Short mmCIF file of C-alpha atoms in Angstrom, two decimals:
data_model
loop_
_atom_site.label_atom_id
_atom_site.label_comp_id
_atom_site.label_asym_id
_atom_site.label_seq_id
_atom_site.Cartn_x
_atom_site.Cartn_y
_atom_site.Cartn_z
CA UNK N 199 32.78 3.73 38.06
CA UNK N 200 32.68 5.81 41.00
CA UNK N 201 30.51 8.79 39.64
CA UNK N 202 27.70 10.43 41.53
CA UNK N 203 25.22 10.66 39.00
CA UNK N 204 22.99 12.69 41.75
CA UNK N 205 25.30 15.84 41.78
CA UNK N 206 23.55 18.62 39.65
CA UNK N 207 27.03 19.53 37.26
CA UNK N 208 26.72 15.70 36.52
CA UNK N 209 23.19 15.83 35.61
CA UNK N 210 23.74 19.09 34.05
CA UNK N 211 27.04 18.11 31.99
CA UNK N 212 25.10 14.85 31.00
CA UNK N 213 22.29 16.23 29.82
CA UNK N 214 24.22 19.11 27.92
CA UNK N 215 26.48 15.85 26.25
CA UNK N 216 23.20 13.88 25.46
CA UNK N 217 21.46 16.31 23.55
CA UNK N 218 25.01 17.31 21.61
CA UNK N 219 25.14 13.70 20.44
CA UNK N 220 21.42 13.01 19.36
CA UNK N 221 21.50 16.08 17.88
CA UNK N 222 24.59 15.49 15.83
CA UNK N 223 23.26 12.13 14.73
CA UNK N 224 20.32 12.95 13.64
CA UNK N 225 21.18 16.27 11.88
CA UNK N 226 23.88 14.27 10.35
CA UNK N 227 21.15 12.16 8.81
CA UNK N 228 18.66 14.44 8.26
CA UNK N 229 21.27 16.13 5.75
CA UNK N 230 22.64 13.37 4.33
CA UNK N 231 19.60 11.44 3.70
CA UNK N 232 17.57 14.24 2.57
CA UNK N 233 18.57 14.45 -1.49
CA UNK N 234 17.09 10.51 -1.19
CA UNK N 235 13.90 11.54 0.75
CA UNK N 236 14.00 14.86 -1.69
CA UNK N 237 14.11 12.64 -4.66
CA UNK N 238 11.18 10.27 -3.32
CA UNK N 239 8.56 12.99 -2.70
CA UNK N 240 9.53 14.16 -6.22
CA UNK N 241 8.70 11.36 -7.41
CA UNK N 242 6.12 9.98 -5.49
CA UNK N 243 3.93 13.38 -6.77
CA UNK N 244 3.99 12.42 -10.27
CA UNK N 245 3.12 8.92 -9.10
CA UNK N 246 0.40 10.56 -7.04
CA UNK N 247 -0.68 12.99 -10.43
CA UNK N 248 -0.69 9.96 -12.68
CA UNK N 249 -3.07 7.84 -10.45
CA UNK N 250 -5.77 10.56 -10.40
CA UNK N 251 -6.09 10.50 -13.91
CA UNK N 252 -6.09 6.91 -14.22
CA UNK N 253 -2.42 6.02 -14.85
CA UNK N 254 -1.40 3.29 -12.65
CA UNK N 255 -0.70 -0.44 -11.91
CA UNK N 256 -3.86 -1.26 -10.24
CA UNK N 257 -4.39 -4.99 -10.68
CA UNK N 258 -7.87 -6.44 -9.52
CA UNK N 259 -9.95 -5.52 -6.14
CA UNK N 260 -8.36 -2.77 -3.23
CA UNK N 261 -4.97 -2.77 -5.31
CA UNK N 262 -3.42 0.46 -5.51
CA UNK N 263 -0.30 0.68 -7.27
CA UNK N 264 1.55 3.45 -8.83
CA UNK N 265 3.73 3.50 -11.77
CA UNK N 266 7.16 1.58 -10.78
CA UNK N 267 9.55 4.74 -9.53
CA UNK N 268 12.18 3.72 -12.25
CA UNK N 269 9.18 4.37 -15.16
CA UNK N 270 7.50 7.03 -13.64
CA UNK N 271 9.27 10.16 -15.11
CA UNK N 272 8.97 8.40 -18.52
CA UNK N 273 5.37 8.24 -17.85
CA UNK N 274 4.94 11.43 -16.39
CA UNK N 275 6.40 13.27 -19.76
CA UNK N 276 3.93 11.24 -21.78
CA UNK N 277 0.55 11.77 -19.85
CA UNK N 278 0.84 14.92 -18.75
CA UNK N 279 0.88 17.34 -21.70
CA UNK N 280 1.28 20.85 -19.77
CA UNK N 281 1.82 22.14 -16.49
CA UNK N 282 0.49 25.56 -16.19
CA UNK N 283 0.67 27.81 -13.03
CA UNK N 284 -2.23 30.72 -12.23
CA UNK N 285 -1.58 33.57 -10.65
CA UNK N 286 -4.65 35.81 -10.22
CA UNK N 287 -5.37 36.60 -14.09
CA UNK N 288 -1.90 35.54 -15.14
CA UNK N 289 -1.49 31.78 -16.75
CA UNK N 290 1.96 30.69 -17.65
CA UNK N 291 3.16 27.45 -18.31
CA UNK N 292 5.95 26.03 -16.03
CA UNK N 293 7.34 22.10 -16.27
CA UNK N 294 8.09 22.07 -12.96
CA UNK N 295 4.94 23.15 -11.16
CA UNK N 296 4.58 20.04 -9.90
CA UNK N 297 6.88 21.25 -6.94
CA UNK N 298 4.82 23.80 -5.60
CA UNK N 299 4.33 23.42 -2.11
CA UNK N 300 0.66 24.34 -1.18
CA UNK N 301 1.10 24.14 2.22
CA UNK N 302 3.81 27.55 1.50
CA UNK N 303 1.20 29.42 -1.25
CA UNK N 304 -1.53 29.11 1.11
CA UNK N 305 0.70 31.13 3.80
CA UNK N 306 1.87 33.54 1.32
CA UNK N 307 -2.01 33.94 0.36
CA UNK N 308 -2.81 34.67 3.91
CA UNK N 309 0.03 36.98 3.88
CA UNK N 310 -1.53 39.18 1.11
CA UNK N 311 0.51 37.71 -1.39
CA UNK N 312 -0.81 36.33 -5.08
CA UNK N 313 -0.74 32.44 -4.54
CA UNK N 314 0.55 30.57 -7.13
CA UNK N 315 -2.11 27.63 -8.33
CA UNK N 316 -0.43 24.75 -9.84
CA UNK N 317 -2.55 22.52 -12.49
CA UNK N 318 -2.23 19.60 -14.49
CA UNK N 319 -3.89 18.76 -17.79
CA UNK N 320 -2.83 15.32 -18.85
CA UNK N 321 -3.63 13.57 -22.28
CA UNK N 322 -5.36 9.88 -22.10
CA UNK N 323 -6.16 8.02 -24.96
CA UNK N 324 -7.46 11.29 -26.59
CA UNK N 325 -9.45 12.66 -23.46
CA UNK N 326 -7.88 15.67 -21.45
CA UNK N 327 -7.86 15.59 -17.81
CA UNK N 328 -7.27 18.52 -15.82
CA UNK N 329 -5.81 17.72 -12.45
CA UNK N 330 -6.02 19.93 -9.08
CA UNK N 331 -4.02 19.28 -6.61
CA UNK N 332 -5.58 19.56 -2.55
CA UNK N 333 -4.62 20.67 0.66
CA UNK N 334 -6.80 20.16 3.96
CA UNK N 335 -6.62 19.09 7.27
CA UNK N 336 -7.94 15.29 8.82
CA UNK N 337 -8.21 14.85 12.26
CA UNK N 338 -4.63 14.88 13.73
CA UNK N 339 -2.78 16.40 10.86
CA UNK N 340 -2.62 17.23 7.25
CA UNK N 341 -4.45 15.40 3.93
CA UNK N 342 -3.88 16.28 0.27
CA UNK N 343 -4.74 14.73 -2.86
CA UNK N 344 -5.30 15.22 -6.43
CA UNK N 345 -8.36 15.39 -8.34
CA UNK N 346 -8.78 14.86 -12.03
CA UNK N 347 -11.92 16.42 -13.84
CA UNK N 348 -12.62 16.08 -17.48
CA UNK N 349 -13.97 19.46 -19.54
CA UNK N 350 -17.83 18.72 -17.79
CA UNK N 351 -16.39 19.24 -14.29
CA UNK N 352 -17.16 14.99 -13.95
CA UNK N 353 -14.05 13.77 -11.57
CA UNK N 354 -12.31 11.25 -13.52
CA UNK N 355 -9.82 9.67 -10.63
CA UNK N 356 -8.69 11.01 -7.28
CA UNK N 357 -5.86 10.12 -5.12
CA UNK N 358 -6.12 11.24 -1.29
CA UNK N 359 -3.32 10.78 1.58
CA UNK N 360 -2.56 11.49 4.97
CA UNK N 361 -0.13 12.86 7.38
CA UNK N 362 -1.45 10.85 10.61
CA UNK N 363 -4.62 9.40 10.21
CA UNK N 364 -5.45 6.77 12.67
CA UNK N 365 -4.86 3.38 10.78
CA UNK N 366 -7.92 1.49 10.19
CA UNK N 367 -10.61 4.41 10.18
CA UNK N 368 -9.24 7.74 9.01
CA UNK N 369 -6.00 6.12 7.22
CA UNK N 370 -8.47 4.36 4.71
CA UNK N 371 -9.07 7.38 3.26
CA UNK N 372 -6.32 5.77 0.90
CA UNK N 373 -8.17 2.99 0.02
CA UNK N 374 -9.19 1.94 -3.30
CA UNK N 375 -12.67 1.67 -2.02
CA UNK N 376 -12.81 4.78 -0.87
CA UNK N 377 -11.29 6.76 -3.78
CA UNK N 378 -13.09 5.02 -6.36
CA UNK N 379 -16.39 5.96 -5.43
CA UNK N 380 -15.49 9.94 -6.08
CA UNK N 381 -15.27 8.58 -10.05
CA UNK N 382 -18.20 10.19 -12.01
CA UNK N 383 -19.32 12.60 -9.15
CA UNK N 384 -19.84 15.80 -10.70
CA UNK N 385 -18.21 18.77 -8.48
CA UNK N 386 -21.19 21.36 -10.17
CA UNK N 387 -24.65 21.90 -8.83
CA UNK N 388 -25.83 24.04 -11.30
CA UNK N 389 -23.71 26.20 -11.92
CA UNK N 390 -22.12 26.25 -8.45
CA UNK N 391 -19.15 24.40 -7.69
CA UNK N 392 -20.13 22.78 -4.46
CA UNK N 393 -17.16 19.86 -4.55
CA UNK N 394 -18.40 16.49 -3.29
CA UNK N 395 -19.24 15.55 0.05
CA UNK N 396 -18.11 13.15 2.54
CA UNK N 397 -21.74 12.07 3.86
CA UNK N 398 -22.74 10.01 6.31
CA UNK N 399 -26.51 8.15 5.53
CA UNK N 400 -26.59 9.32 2.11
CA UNK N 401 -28.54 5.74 1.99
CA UNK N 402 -26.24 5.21 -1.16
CA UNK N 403 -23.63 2.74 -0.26
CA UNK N 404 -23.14 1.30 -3.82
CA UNK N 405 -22.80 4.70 -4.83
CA UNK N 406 -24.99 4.53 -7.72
CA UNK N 407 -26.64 8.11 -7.67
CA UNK N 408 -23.81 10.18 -9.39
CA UNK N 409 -25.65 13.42 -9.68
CA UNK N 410 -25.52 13.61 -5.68
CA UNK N 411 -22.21 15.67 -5.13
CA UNK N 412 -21.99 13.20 -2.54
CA UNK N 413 -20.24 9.90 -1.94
CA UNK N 414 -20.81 7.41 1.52
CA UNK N 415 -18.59 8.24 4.68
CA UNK N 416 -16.00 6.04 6.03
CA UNK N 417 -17.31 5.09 9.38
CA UNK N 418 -15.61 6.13 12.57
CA UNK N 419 -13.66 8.46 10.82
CA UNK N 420 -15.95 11.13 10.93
CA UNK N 421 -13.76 14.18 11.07
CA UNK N 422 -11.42 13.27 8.41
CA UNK N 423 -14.32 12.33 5.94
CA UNK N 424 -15.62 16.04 6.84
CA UNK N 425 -11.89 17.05 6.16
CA UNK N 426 -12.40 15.49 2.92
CA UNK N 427 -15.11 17.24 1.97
CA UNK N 428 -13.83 20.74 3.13
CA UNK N 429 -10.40 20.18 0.94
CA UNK N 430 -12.37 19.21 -1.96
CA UNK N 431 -14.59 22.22 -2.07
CA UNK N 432 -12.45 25.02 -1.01
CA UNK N 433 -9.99 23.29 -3.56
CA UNK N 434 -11.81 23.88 -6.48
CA UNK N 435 -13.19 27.11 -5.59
CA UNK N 436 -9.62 28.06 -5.83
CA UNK N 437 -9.63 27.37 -9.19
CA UNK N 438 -13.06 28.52 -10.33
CA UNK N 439 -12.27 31.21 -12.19
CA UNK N 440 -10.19 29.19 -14.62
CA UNK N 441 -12.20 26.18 -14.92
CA UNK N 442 -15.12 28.27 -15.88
CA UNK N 443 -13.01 29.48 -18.81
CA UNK N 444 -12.49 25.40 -19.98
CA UNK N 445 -16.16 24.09 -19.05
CA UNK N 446 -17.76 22.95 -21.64
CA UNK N 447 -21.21 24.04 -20.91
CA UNK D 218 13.71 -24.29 26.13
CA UNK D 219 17.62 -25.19 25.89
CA UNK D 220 18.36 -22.11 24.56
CA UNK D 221 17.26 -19.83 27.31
CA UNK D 222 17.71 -20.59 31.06
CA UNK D 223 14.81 -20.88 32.65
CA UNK D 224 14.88 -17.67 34.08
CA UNK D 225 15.45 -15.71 30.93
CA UNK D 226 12.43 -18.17 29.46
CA UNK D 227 10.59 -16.80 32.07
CA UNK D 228 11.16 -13.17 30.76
CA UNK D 229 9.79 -14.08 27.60
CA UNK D 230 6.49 -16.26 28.48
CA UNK D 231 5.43 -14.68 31.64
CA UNK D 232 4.08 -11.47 29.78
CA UNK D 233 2.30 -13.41 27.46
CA UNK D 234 0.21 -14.24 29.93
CA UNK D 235 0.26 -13.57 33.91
CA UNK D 236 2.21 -10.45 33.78
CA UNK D 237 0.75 -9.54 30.21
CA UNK D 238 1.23 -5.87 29.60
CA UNK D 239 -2.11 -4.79 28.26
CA UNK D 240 -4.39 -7.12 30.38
CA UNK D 241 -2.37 -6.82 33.31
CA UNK D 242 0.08 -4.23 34.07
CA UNK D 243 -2.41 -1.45 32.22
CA UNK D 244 0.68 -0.49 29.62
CA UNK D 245 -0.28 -0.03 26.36
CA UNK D 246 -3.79 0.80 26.20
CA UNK D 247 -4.04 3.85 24.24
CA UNK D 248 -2.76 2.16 21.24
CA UNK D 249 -4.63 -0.78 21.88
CA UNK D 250 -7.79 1.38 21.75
CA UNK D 251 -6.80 3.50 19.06
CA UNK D 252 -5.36 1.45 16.29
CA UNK D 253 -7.56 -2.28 16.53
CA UNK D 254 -10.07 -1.27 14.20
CA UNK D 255 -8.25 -3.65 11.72
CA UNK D 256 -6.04 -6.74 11.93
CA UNK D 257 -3.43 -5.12 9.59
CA UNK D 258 -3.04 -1.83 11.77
CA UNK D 259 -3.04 -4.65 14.88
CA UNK D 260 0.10 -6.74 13.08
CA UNK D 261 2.17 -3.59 12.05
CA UNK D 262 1.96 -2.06 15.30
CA UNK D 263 2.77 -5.08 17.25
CA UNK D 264 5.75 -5.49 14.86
CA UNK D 265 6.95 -1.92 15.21
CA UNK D 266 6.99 -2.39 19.11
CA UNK D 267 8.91 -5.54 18.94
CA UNK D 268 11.71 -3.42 17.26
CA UNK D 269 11.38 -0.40 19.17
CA UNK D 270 11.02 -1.93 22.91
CA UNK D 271 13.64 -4.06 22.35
CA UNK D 272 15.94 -2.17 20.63
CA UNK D 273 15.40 0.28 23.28
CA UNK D 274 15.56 -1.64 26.19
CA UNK D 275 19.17 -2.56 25.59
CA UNK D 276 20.25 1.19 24.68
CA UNK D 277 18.66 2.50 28.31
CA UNK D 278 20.14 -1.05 29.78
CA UNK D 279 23.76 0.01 28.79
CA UNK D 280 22.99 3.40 29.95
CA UNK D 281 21.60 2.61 32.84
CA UNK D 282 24.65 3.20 35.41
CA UNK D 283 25.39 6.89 34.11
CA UNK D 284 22.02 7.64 33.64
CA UNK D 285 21.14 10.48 35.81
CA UNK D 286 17.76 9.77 38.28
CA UNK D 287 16.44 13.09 37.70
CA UNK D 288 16.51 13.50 34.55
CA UNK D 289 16.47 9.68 33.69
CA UNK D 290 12.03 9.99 32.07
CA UNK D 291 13.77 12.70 29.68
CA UNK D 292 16.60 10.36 28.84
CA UNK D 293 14.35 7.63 27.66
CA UNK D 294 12.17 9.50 25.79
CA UNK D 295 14.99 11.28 23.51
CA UNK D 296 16.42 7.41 23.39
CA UNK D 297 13.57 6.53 22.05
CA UNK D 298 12.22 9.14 19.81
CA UNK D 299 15.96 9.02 18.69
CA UNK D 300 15.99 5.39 18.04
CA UNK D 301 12.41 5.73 16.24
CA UNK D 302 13.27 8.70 13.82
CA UNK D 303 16.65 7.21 12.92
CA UNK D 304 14.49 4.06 11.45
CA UNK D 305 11.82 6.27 9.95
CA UNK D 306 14.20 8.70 8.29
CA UNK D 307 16.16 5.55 6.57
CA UNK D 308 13.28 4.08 5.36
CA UNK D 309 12.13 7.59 3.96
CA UNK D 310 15.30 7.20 2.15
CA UNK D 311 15.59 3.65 1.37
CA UNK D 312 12.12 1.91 1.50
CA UNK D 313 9.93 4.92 0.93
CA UNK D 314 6.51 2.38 0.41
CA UNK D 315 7.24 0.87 3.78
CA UNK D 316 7.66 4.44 5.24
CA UNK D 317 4.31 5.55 4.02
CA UNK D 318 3.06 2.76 5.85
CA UNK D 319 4.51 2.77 9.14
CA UNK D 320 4.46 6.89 9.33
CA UNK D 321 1.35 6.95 11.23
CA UNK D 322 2.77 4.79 13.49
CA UNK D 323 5.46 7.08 14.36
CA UNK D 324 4.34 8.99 17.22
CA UNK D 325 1.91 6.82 18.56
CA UNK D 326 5.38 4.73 19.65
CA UNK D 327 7.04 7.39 20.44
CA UNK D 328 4.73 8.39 23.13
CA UNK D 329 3.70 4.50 23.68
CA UNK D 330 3.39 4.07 27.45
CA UNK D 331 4.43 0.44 27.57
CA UNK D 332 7.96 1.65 26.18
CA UNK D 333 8.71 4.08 28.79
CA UNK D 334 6.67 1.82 31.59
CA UNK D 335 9.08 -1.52 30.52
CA UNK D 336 12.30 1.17 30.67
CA UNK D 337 11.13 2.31 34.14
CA UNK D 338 10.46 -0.99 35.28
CA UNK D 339 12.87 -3.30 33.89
CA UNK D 340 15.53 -1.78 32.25
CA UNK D 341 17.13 0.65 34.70
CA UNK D 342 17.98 -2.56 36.74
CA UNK D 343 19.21 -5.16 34.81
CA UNK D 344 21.67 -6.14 31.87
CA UNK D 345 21.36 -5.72 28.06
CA UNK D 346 20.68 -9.71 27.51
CA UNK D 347 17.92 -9.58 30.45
CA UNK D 348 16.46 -6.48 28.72
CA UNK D 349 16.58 -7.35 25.77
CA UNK D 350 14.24 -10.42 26.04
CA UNK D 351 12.02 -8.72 28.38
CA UNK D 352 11.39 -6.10 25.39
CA UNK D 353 10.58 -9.11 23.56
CA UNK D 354 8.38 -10.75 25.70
CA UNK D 355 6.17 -7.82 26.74
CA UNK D 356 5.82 -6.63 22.48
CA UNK D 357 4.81 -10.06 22.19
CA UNK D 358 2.53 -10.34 25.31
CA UNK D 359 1.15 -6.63 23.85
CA UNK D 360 1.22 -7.61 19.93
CA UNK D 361 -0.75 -10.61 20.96
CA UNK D 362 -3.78 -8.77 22.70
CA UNK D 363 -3.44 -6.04 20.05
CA UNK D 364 -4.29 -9.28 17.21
CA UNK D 365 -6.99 -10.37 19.11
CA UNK D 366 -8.89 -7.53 19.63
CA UNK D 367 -8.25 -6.42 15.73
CA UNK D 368 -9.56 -9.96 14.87
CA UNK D 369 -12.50 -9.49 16.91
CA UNK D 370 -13.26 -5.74 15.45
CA UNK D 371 -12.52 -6.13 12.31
CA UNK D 372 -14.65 -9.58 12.12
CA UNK D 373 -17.90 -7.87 13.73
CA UNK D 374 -17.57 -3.97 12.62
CA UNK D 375 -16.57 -4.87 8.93
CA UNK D 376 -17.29 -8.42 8.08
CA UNK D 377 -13.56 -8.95 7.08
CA UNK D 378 -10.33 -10.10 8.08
CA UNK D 379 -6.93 -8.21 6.42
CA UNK D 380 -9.60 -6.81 4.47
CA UNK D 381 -10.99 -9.65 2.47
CA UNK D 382 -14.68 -10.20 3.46
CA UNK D 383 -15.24 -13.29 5.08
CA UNK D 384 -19.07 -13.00 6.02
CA UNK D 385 -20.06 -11.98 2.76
CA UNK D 386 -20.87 -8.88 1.15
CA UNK D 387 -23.14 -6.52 3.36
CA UNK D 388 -24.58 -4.46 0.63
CA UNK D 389 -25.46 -7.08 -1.67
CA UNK D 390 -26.76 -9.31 0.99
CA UNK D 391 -24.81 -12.47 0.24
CA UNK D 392 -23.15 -15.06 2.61
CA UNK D 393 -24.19 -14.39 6.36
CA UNK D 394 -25.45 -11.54 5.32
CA UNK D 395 -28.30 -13.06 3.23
CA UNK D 396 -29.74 -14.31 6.58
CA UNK D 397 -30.20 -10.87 7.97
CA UNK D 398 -27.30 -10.35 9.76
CA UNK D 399 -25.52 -6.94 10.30
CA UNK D 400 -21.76 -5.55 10.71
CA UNK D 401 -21.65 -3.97 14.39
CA UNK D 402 -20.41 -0.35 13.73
CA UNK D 403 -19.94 0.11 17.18
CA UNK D 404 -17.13 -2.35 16.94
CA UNK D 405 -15.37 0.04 14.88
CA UNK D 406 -15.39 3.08 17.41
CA UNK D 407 -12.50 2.87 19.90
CA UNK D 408 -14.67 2.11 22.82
CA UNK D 409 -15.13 -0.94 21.27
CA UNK D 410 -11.54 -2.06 21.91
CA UNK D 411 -12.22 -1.39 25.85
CA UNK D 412 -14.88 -4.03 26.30
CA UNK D 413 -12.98 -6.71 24.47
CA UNK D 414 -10.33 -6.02 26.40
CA UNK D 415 -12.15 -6.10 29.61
CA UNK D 416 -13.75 -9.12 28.16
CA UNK D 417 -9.95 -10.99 27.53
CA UNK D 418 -9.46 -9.56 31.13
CA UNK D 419 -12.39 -11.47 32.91
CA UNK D 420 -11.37 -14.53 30.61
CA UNK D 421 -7.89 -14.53 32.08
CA UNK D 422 -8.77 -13.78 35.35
CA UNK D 423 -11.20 -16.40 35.72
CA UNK D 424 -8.97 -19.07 34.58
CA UNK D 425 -5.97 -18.32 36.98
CA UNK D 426 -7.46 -17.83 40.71
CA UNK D 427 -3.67 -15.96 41.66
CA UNK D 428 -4.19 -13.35 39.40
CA UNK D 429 -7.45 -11.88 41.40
CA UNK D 430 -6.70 -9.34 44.26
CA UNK D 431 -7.91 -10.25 47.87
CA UNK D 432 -10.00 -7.47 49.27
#
């Protein structure tokens, strides 16, 4: 092939034929994988919602497994009792909350606009959780999570996860470890709702103190332990107005 | 080997060791520092590059006669941001467990330097089969340091190794522990990685003589 691939209408002509086919490729799979992906998230939430509150396949030390993706909308129907979405002093009840994006209410809130809380109260062997779901940032990119609090404000279960957390420090924000240590933290002081904290030299390790509001920090991963602790607060502060309605006092 | 000529053998083993891209050509070590903390983030990410750089190596390989020169750093980097969001996006759809795994991993290949520094070096000038084992060799050569530095900081920052504690438990005070010794946390911090590194570095420079520059 004889072509001089100095010339500028080559480079020009290749690099207008370059970015026609990449971008073809990938926006054909972007559309035609994205009912699967869709699907997956959907899922995965309710797999996400059922784990805070306890429901899940977690078999012996640092497993955690959700309920199978074939069972989970079975399981979903049967734990979770309502789904209710507040608006400011409106409360209605909505079965697919669930999908609310928080990332889009928390725009629309900055926007002026009445954000629309989604929140879970599940059924468990006779005990009512009510679930929250979060939204914060780590160090590089988003976290979220769900927390599940019983009518004394005690969490019951959380499940955190990450956007782009560096694997091996901020990443094990996910880990059973980790997660399990929020169980039977109190988000009250007083009557405040401070959310727990992400501290570093609480001199607590085991986590045995539960009236602390505070759990031990991941070290090295500073900032998205911090992150942590932000999402969880301004989280629930969110929904103070309703959970002082349900607090059993 | 039988397989392999002994040139193309060559492309595999000699980054292993006396062209090793980490310890010796200086390509790779952002991720190296970033991601070691753990032996499991060390294994995934080695195995990721293996795909990626060799995968990649062929593409720019066939590509490399009509490849523009001006534009050519451009060209790799959509080839392999391409190559790496066509995997992720079918194991969104397909594996979605896997996915969750590897996502973090995403853009620290993308912008990997020791995929654009083996395309530079390497690919632009020789054939697909020459290529492709060179991507081999230097994800091996990389994955290797990345292991041993995750043993080594996982072992002295946490006590563990693929997160089962080997030392004993450090809050209890069993095993090692019991005799008063103590997890390094400053093994877990990414400066950590560099001075295992530039320990591995003296190590393999005072074992081969040819590898140390005259003044």
């Amino acid at each position: 092939m004889a072509v001089n691939t100095d010339k500028n209408s080559y480079t020009v002509i290749f690099a207008a034929v370059m970015v026609v086919i990449v971008g073809t490729v990938l926006a054909f799979l972007a559309s035609s994988l994205s009912d699967k992906i869709e699907e997956n998230k959907r899922l995965e939430k309710q797999q996400n919602i059922l784990y805070a509150m306890g429901v899940n396949e977690n078999e012996g030390e640092g497993s955690v497994s959700f309920i199978p993706t074939d069972k989970v909308a079975g399981e979903f129907t049967k734990y979770i009792k309502e789904q209710l979405i507040i608006e400011g002093d409106k409360i209605t009840k909505d079965d697919q909350a669930y999908l609310i994006d928080l990332k889009r209410q928390a725009t629309a809130a900055k926007n002026g606009d009445v954000r629309k809380l989604p929140l879970f109260i599940g059924n468990k062997d006779g005990s009512k959780f009510y679930i929250i779901p979060m939204r914060g940032k780590g160090l590089w990119d988003a976290i979220w999570g769900f927390v599940a609090l019983n009518e004394q404000m005690v969490v019951q279960g959380v499940y955190f996860d990450h956007a782009g957390e560096t694997p091996g420090l901020g990443a094990n924000i996910k880990q059973r470890y980790f997660m399990d240590d929020f169980a039977g933290e109190s988000i009250l002081a007083g009557a405040q709702y401070l959310g727990i904290a992400v501290a570093k030299g609480n001199n607590d390790p085991l986590n045995k103190i539960k009236d602390d509001n505070e759990v031990d920090a991941l070290a090295g991963a500073t900032i998205t332990g911090n992150g942590v602790s932000d999402m969880i607060r301004e989280s629930v502060n969110l929904y103070k107005d309703y959970l002082e309605t349900i607090r059993v006092k | 080997m039988a397989l392999l000529s002994k040139k193309d053998a060559n492309l595999i083993l000699d980054p292993l060791a006396d062209n090793n891209p980490i310890t010796i050509q200086v390509l790779g070590i952002c991720s190296a520092l970033a991601i070691t903390a753990e032996l499991k983030a060390s294994v995934v990410m080695a195995i990721s590059v293996l795909f990626v750089l060799a995968m990649g190596n062929v593409v720019i390989s066939l590509m490399r006669n009509i490849i523009p020169s001006k534009i050519r750093i451009i060209v790799q980097l959509i080839v392999v941001a391409a190559l790496v969001i066509i995997v992720d996006q079918v194991l969104k759809a397909y594996a979605y467990e896997l996915s969750k795994t590897l996502s973090v991993f995403v853009g620290l290949i993308i912008t990997n330097c020791i995929i654009m520094g083996r395309f530079e070096a390497f690919a632009l000038a020789n054939g697909p089969w020459k290529s492709f084992l060179d991507g081999i060799g230097n994800s091996l050569g990389y994955g290797i340091i990345l292991i041993i530095v995750g043993f080594f900081r996982e072992l002295l920052g946490s006590g563990t190794l693929f997160g089962f504690p080997v030392l004993g438990n450090p809050i209890t005070k069993t095993g090692l522990y019991a005799t008063g010794y103590e997890n390094n946390g400053f093994m877990i911090i990414p400066p950590a990685a560099l001075i295992v590194v530039g320990i591995i570095i003296w190590i393999q420079r005072s074992g081969n003589r040819a590898l140390i520059e005259d003044n």
